[in-house]
mmCIF file of C-alpha atoms and ligand atoms in Angstrom:
data_model
loop_
_atom_site.group_PDB
_atom_site.id
_atom_site.type_symbol
_atom_site.label_atom_id
_atom_site.label_comp_id
_atom_site.label_asym_id
_atom_site.label_seq_id
_atom_site.Cartn_x
_atom_site.Cartn_y
_atom_site.Cartn_z
ATOM 1 C CA SER N 44 -2.054 -25.276 17.539
ATOM 2 C CA SER N 45 -2.592 -21.716 16.326
ATOM 3 C CA LYS N 46 -4.332 -21.015 13.057
ATOM 4 C CA ARG N 47 -2.765 -18.674 10.529
ATOM 5 C CA VAL N 48 -4.618 -15.371 10.230
ATOM 6 C CA SER N 49 -4.549 -12.834 7.442
ATOM 7 C CA ILE N 50 -5.990 -9.356 7.645
ATOM 8 C CA ALA N 51 -6.534 -7.344 4.469
ATOM 9 C CA ILE N 52 -6.688 -3.545 4.661
ATOM 10 C CA ASP N 53 -7.520 -1.744 1.430
ATOM 11 C CA GLY N 54 -8.537 1.764 0.490
ATOM 12 C CA PRO N 55 -7.420 4.973 -1.231
ATOM 13 C CA ALA N 56 -4.315 7.033 -0.405
ATOM 14 C CA GLY N 57 -4.307 8.742 2.977
ATOM 15 C CA ALA N 58 -7.142 6.682 4.455
ATOM 16 C CA GLY N 59 -4.766 5.506 7.193
ATOM 17 C CA LYS N 60 -4.039 1.989 5.934
ATOM 18 C CA SER N 61 -0.340 1.785 6.771
ATOM 19 C CA THR N 62 -0.641 3.615 10.105
ATOM 20 C CA ILE N 63 -3.457 1.316 11.223
ATOM 21 C CA ALA N 64 -1.958 -1.872 9.758
ATOM 22 C CA LYS N 65 1.342 -1.282 11.580
ATOM 23 C CA MET N 66 -0.447 -0.859 14.897
ATOM 24 C CA ILE N 67 -2.564 -3.981 14.343
ATOM 25 C CA SER N 68 0.576 -5.978 13.507
ATOM 26 C CA LYS N 69 2.253 -4.861 16.763
ATOM 27 C CA LYS N 70 -0.826 -5.690 18.829
ATOM 28 C CA LEU N 71 -1.251 -9.147 17.308
ATOM 29 C CA LYS N 72 2.500 -9.786 16.882
ATOM 30 C CA ILE N 73 2.078 -10.709 13.234
ATOM 31 C CA VAL N 74 3.947 -9.567 10.129
ATOM 32 C CA TYR N 75 2.983 -6.281 8.458
ATOM 33 C CA LEU N 76 3.348 -6.079 4.695
ATOM 34 C CA ASP N 77 3.107 -2.713 2.924
ATOM 35 C CA THR N 78 2.344 -3.833 -0.642
ATOM 36 C CA GLY N 79 2.382 -0.242 -1.929
ATOM 37 C CA ALA N 80 6.110 -0.078 -1.162
ATOM 38 C CA MET N 81 6.650 -2.919 -3.637
ATOM 39 C CA TYR N 82 4.963 -1.018 -6.500
ATOM 40 C CA ARG N 83 6.967 2.039 -5.484
ATOM 41 C CA ALA N 84 10.213 0.074 -5.789
ATOM 42 C CA VAL N 85 9.254 -1.049 -9.310
ATOM 43 C CA ALA N 86 8.532 2.598 -10.208
ATOM 44 C CA LEU N 87 11.911 3.680 -8.825
ATOM 45 C CA LYS N 88 13.684 1.137 -10.999
ATOM 46 C CA ALA N 89 11.825 2.352 -14.104
ATOM 47 C CA ILE N 90 12.529 6.020 -13.331
ATOM 48 C CA ARG N 91 16.224 5.293 -12.832
ATOM 49 C CA GLN N 92 16.346 3.646 -16.251
ATOM 50 C CA ASN N 93 14.480 6.551 -17.868
ATOM 51 C CA ILE N 94 11.581 4.268 -18.734
ATOM 52 C CA ASP N 95 8.159 5.933 -19.018
ATOM 53 C CA THR N 96 6.147 4.406 -16.128
ATOM 54 C CA ARG N 97 3.163 4.064 -18.502
ATOM 55 C CA ASP N 98 5.100 2.028 -21.075
ATOM 56 C CA GLU N 99 3.515 -1.403 -20.567
ATOM 57 C CA GLU N 100 5.867 -3.247 -22.882
ATOM 58 C CA LYS N 101 9.042 -1.946 -21.248
ATOM 59 C CA LEU N 102 7.632 -2.501 -17.757
ATOM 60 C CA SER N 103 6.662 -6.077 -18.530
ATOM 61 C CA LYS N 104 10.276 -6.634 -19.507
ATOM 62 C CA LEU N 105 11.641 -4.731 -16.517
ATOM 63 C CA VAL N 106 9.879 -6.947 -13.953
ATOM 64 C CA LYS N 107 10.979 -10.212 -15.546
ATOM 65 C CA ASP N 108 14.200 -10.309 -13.542
ATOM 66 C CA ILE N 109 13.503 -7.712 -10.853
ATOM 67 C CA ASN N 110 14.297 -8.713 -7.286
ATOM 68 C CA ILE N 111 12.003 -7.111 -4.709
ATOM 69 C CA GLU N 112 12.532 -8.205 -1.133
ATOM 70 C CA VAL N 113 10.856 -7.201 2.080
ATOM 71 C CA ARG N 114 12.886 -7.621 5.252
ATOM 72 C CA HIS N 115 11.795 -6.930 8.789
ATOM 73 C CA ILE N 116 14.566 -5.314 10.814
ATOM 74 C CA ASP N 117 13.888 -4.161 14.414
ATOM 75 C CA GLU N 118 10.122 -4.351 13.832
ATOM 76 C CA GLU N 119 10.551 -2.050 10.847
ATOM 77 C CA GLN N 120 9.871 -3.020 7.260
ATOM 78 C CA ARG N 121 12.714 -2.352 4.814
ATOM 79 C CA ILE N 122 12.276 -2.718 1.080
ATOM 80 C CA TYR N 123 15.093 -3.961 -1.134
ATOM 81 C CA LEU N 124 15.354 -3.442 -4.880
ATOM 82 C CA ASP N 125 17.884 -5.760 -6.504
ATOM 83 C CA GLY N 126 19.719 -6.010 -3.184
ATOM 84 C CA GLU N 127 19.722 -2.271 -2.402
ATOM 85 C CA ASP N 128 17.777 -0.847 0.551
ATOM 86 C CA VAL N 129 15.532 1.748 -1.147
ATOM 87 C CA THR N 130 13.151 2.318 1.802
ATOM 88 C CA ASN N 131 14.059 5.997 2.093
ATOM 89 C CA LEU N 132 13.921 6.710 -1.658
ATOM 90 C CA ILE N 133 10.353 5.684 -2.513
ATOM 91 C CA ARG N 134 8.186 8.362 -0.858
ATOM 92 C CA THR N 135 8.698 11.179 -3.378
ATOM 93 C CA PRO N 136 5.770 12.580 -5.431
ATOM 94 C CA GLU N 137 7.428 11.299 -8.622
ATOM 95 C CA VAL N 138 7.587 7.745 -7.277
ATOM 96 C CA SER N 139 3.968 7.955 -6.007
ATOM 97 C CA ILE N 140 2.628 8.754 -9.464
ATOM 98 C CA GLY N 141 5.032 6.232 -11.034
ATOM 99 C CA ALA N 142 3.809 3.497 -8.662
ATOM 100 C CA SER N 143 0.205 4.129 -9.675
ATOM 101 C CA ASN N 144 1.242 3.926 -13.338
ATOM 102 C CA VAL N 145 3.293 0.714 -13.122
ATOM 103 C CA ALA N 146 0.488 -0.847 -11.041
ATOM 104 C CA VAL N 147 -1.734 -0.815 -14.136
ATOM 105 C CA VAL N 148 0.475 -3.375 -15.902
ATOM 106 C CA PRO N 149 -0.747 -6.972 -15.365
ATOM 107 C CA GLU N 150 2.787 -8.463 -15.530
ATOM 108 C CA VAL N 151 3.907 -6.090 -12.772
ATOM 109 C CA ARG N 152 0.934 -7.022 -10.584
ATOM 110 C CA LEU N 153 1.318 -10.773 -11.117
ATOM 111 C CA LYS N 154 4.941 -10.583 -10.029
ATOM 112 C CA MET N 155 4.137 -8.568 -6.872
ATOM 113 C CA VAL N 156 1.135 -10.725 -5.976
ATOM 114 C CA GLU N 157 3.293 -13.859 -6.206
ATOM 115 C CA ILE N 158 5.666 -12.424 -3.573
ATOM 116 C CA GLN N 159 2.754 -11.271 -1.386
ATOM 117 C CA ARG N 160 0.998 -14.651 -1.430
ATOM 118 C CA GLU N 161 4.263 -16.441 -0.686
ATOM 119 C CA ILE N 162 4.669 -14.392 2.515
ATOM 120 C CA ALA N 163 1.032 -14.969 3.550
ATOM 121 C CA SER N 164 1.448 -18.707 3.019
ATOM 122 C CA LYS N 165 4.228 -18.806 5.610
ATOM 123 C CA CYS N 166 3.149 -16.328 8.299
ATOM 124 C CA SER N 167 0.152 -14.608 9.785
ATOM 125 C CA VAL N 168 -0.011 -11.195 8.161
ATOM 126 C CA VAL N 169 -1.745 -7.879 8.042
ATOM 127 C CA MET N 170 -1.373 -6.563 4.509
ATOM 128 C CA ASP N 171 -2.387 -3.170 3.178
ATOM 129 C CA GLY N 172 -2.916 -2.117 -0.421
ATOM 130 C CA ARG N 173 -5.641 -1.744 -3.029
ATOM 131 C CA ASP N 174 -6.496 -5.304 -4.094
ATOM 132 C CA ILE N 175 -5.670 -7.404 -1.035
ATOM 133 C CA GLY N 176 -9.259 -8.349 -0.179
ATOM 134 C CA THR N 177 -10.449 -8.644 -3.776
ATOM 135 C CA TYR N 178 -7.484 -10.385 -5.394
ATOM 136 C CA VAL N 179 -4.377 -11.161 -3.321
ATOM 137 C CA LEU N 180 -6.039 -12.832 -0.321
ATOM 138 C CA PRO N 181 -9.661 -13.600 -1.254
ATOM 139 C CA ASN N 182 -9.926 -15.890 1.786
ATOM 140 C CA ALA N 183 -8.520 -13.409 4.304
ATOM 141 C CA THR N 184 -9.713 -13.848 7.895
ATOM 142 C CA LEU N 185 -10.906 -10.248 7.981
ATOM 143 C CA LYS N 186 -11.181 -7.607 5.253
ATOM 144 C CA ILE N 187 -11.311 -3.892 6.000
ATOM 145 C CA PHE N 188 -11.965 -1.136 3.470
ATOM 146 C CA LEU N 189 -10.750 2.173 4.932
ATOM 147 C CA THR N 190 -11.994 5.454 3.508
ATOM 148 C CA ALA N 191 -12.074 9.149 4.415
ATOM 149 C CA SER N 192 -13.120 12.265 2.522
ATOM 150 C CA ILE N 193 -10.672 13.590 -0.066
ATOM 151 C CA GLU N 194 -10.231 16.805 1.957
ATOM 152 C CA GLU N 195 -9.360 14.856 5.094
ATOM 153 C CA ARG N 196 -6.975 12.502 3.282
ATOM 154 C CA ALA N 197 -5.165 15.384 1.599
ATOM 155 C CA LYS N 198 -4.873 17.196 4.936
ATOM 156 C CA ARG N 199 -3.424 14.095 6.616
ATOM 157 C CA ARG N 200 -0.781 13.659 3.939
ATOM 158 C CA TYR N 201 0.006 17.362 3.904
ATOM 159 C CA ASN N 202 0.490 17.431 7.687
ATOM 160 C CA GLU N 203 2.737 14.383 7.439
ATOM 161 C CA GLN N 204 4.975 16.277 4.999
ATOM 162 C CA LEU N 205 5.109 19.349 7.205
ATOM 163 C CA LEU N 206 6.225 17.143 10.086
ATOM 164 C CA LYS N 207 9.014 15.801 7.879
ATOM 165 C CA GLY N 208 10.059 19.363 7.091
ATOM 166 C CA ILE N 209 8.848 19.271 3.482
ATOM 167 C CA THR N 210 7.421 22.709 2.696
ATOM 168 C CA ASP N 211 7.674 23.000 -1.095
ATOM 169 C CA VAL N 212 4.573 20.880 -1.774
ATOM 170 C CA SER N 213 1.211 22.626 -1.289
ATOM 171 C CA LEU N 214 -2.020 21.130 0.046
ATOM 172 C CA GLU N 215 -3.383 21.511 -3.497
ATOM 173 C CA ASP N 216 -0.435 19.495 -4.927
ATOM 174 C CA VAL N 217 -1.064 16.722 -2.407
ATOM 175 C CA LYS N 218 -4.775 16.688 -3.194
ATOM 176 C CA ASN N 219 -4.125 16.514 -6.934
ATOM 177 C CA ASP N 220 -1.670 13.626 -6.495
ATOM 178 C CA ILE N 221 -4.270 11.703 -4.490
ATOM 179 C CA LEU N 222 -7.069 12.464 -6.980
ATOM 180 C CA TYR N 223 -4.912 11.271 -9.888
ATOM 181 C CA ARG N 224 -4.021 8.021 -8.145
ATOM 182 C CA ASP N 225 -7.575 7.358 -6.877
ATOM 183 C CA LYS N 226 -8.884 7.614 -10.444
ATOM 184 C CA ASN N 227 -6.020 5.648 -12.003
ATOM 185 C CA ASP N 228 -6.186 2.913 -9.330
ATOM 186 C CA SER N 229 -9.985 2.527 -9.491
ATOM 187 C CA SER N 230 -10.275 2.481 -13.267
ATOM 188 C CA ARG N 231 -7.575 -0.023 -14.293
ATOM 189 C CA ALA N 232 -8.843 -3.294 -15.758
ATOM 190 C CA PHE N 233 -6.783 -5.751 -13.708
ATOM 191 C CA ALA N 234 -7.296 -5.877 -9.902
ATOM 192 C CA PRO N 235 -8.435 -2.268 -9.425
ATOM 193 C CA LEU N 236 -8.903 -0.469 -6.116
ATOM 194 C CA ALA N 237 -12.262 -1.770 -4.905
ATOM 195 C CA LYS N 238 -14.057 -2.855 -1.762
ATOM 196 C CA ALA N 239 -14.443 -6.624 -1.552
ATOM 197 C CA GLU N 240 -18.045 -7.721 -1.165
ATOM 198 C CA ASP N 241 -17.288 -9.187 2.254
ATOM 199 C CA ALA N 242 -15.119 -6.295 3.495
ATOM 200 C CA VAL N 243 -16.150 -4.088 6.396
ATOM 201 C CA GLU N 244 -16.080 -0.463 5.269
ATOM 202 C CA LEU N 245 -14.901 2.133 7.788
ATOM 203 C CA ASP N 246 -15.191 5.832 7.018
ATOM 204 C CA THR N 247 -12.449 7.305 9.207
ATOM 205 C CA THR N 248 -13.010 10.982 8.325
ATOM 206 C CA ASN N 249 -14.017 11.793 11.881
ATOM 207 C CA MET N 250 -12.244 8.944 13.694
ATOM 208 C CA SER N 251 -8.986 9.067 15.624
ATOM 209 C CA ILE N 252 -6.284 6.489 14.939
ATOM 210 C CA GLU N 253 -7.020 4.840 18.281
ATOM 211 C CA GLU N 254 -10.729 4.568 17.489
ATOM 212 C CA VAL N 255 -10.007 2.904 14.154
ATOM 213 C CA VAL N 256 -7.540 0.423 15.696
ATOM 214 C CA ASN N 257 -9.938 -0.493 18.506
ATOM 215 C CA LYS N 258 -12.806 -0.952 16.070
ATOM 216 C CA ILE N 259 -10.713 -3.341 13.956
ATOM 217 C CA LEU N 260 -9.398 -5.262 16.979
ATOM 218 C CA GLY N 261 -13.030 -5.745 18.015
ATOM 219 C CA LEU N 262 -13.896 -7.100 14.584
ATOM 220 C CA ILE N 263 -10.936 -9.498 14.734
ATOM 221 C CA GLU N 264 -12.141 -10.854 18.091
ATOM 222 C CA ASP N 265 -15.561 -11.453 16.582
ATOM 223 C CA GLN N 266 -14.186 -13.367 13.594
ATOM 224 C CA CYS N 267 -11.088 -15.294 14.714
HETATM 225 O O1 CDP O 620 -1.521 4.145 4.072
HETATM 226 P P1 CDP O 620 -2.461 5.251 3.747
HETATM 227 O O2 CDP O 620 -2.060 6.010 2.542
HETATM 228 O O3 CDP O 620 -3.884 4.806 3.669
HETATM 229 O O4 CDP O 620 -2.434 6.282 4.967
HETATM 230 P P2 CDP O 620 -1.207 6.572 5.962
HETATM 231 O O5 CDP O 620 0.078 6.569 5.253
HETATM 232 O O6 CDP O 620 -1.356 5.677 7.127
HETATM 233 O O7 CDP O 620 -1.438 8.085 6.340
HETATM 234 C C1 CDP O 620 -2.469 8.520 7.112
HETATM 235 C C2 CDP O 620 -2.062 9.752 7.929
HETATM 236 O O8 CDP O 620 -3.232 10.221 8.581
HETATM 237 C C3 CDP O 620 -1.047 9.468 9.018
HETATM 238 O O9 CDP O 620 -0.211 10.590 9.182
HETATM 239 C C4 CDP O 620 -1.890 9.256 10.260
HETATM 240 O O10 CDP O 620 -1.236 9.686 11.430
HETATM 241 C C5 CDP O 620 -3.119 10.118 9.999
HETATM 242 N N1 CDP O 620 -4.422 9.604 10.510
HETATM 243 C C6 CDP O 620 -4.837 8.317 10.296
HETATM 244 O O11 CDP O 620 -4.090 7.533 9.715
HETATM 245 N N2 CDP O 620 -6.052 7.844 10.745
HETATM 246 C C7 CDP O 620 -6.884 8.638 11.381
HETATM 247 N N3 CDP O 620 -8.068 8.172 11.797
HETATM 248 C C8 CDP O 620 -6.510 9.967 11.599
HETATM 249 C C9 CDP O 620 -5.272 10.422 11.132
HETATM 250 O O1 CDP O 621 0.563 5.085 0.912
HETATM 251 P P1 CDP O 621 -0.249 5.470 -0.298
HETATM 252 O O2 CDP O 621 -1.683 5.124 -0.104
HETATM 253 O O3 CDP O 621 -0.025 6.855 -0.763
HETATM 254 O O4 CDP O 621 0.265 4.608 -1.520
HETATM 255 P P2 CDP O 621 0.850 3.153 -1.501
HETATM 256 O O5 CDP O 621 0.008 2.252 -0.676
HETATM 257 O O6 CDP O 621 2.295 3.238 -1.167
HETATM 258 O O7 CDP O 621 0.677 2.712 -3.020
HETATM 259 C C1 CDP O 621 1.271 3.411 -4.098
HETATM 260 C C2 CDP O 621 0.559 3.005 -5.362
HETATM 261 O O8 CDP O 621 0.798 1.612 -5.590
HETATM 262 C C3 CDP O 621 -0.954 3.146 -5.329
HETATM 263 O O9 CDP O 621 -1.394 4.420 -5.769
HETATM 264 C C4 CDP O 621 -1.419 2.039 -6.265
HETATM 265 O O10 CDP O 621 -1.445 2.459 -7.603
HETATM 266 C C5 CDP O 621 -0.342 0.985 -6.148
HETATM 267 N N1 CDP O 621 -0.767 -0.173 -5.364
HETATM 268 C C6 CDP O 621 -1.541 -1.128 -5.972
HETATM 269 O O11 CDP O 621 -1.897 -0.983 -7.133
HETATM 270 N N2 CDP O 621 -1.893 -2.257 -5.319
HETATM 271 C C7 CDP O 621 -1.540 -2.453 -4.053
HETATM 272 N N3 CDP O 621 -1.884 -3.578 -3.438
HETATM 273 C C8 CDP O 621 -0.768 -1.470 -3.390
HETATM 274 C C9 CDP O 621 -0.411 -0.328 -4.061
#
């Protein structure tokens, strides 16, 4: 019989979490869960209702009957907000900042974490986020904390936008967005961005994607 594995990948924006986690999930044929997309969907709902994403009281109410679903279609993760596929609507700068704001609210986090743990209880997963190793899956098989310098992370995100044809956001804008979220995510009281004591920290500033993936696959072999 095969044992269920869970791999937690945490770290700040642009460290390479989702890129690496997706590749690990393909290699190991296990489910990938992008937990950031869930907070982004909550932010989108708030923005649509003209709710200030820092209004804790209104957000606590908003998530009471929110329906966030993650479906895997053709090896791709799609995120559904109250039945609507919002996958292509949650990558804007406004939603990024909004996600970081709604993620401060304990009621929002508890609701998301419930969904995340439910998925991990049924399938082997590789999950990326900010609090996976410290809070969501404290008993994960392997915990990775990915980092890279702020300059490198901003450059990566900026290049990604250029590839998508987005040219109205400067490198400075991208850097400021990341700095705001890093600070906000690390300083919140409940389940902040932090390295778990038993996580392996990888500084990827000077590593290629392939090097990072191979390093993690090696660590998985050692532990599983
Ligand atoms: O999920 P997270 O915000 O941590 O990062 P991401 O969305 O995976 O974005 C990282 C970007 O940097 C992607 O465009 C990758 O192709 C690139 N990259 C990387 O992920 N890892 C490296 N070692 C080098 C580049
Ligand atoms: O891809 P990127 O690193 O830019 O962001 P993301 O992973 O999509 O997450 C967006 C925001 O959601 C983060 O800035 C965090 O504030 C929040 N988040 C969180 O609080 N906990 C998680 N497990 C995942 C995301």
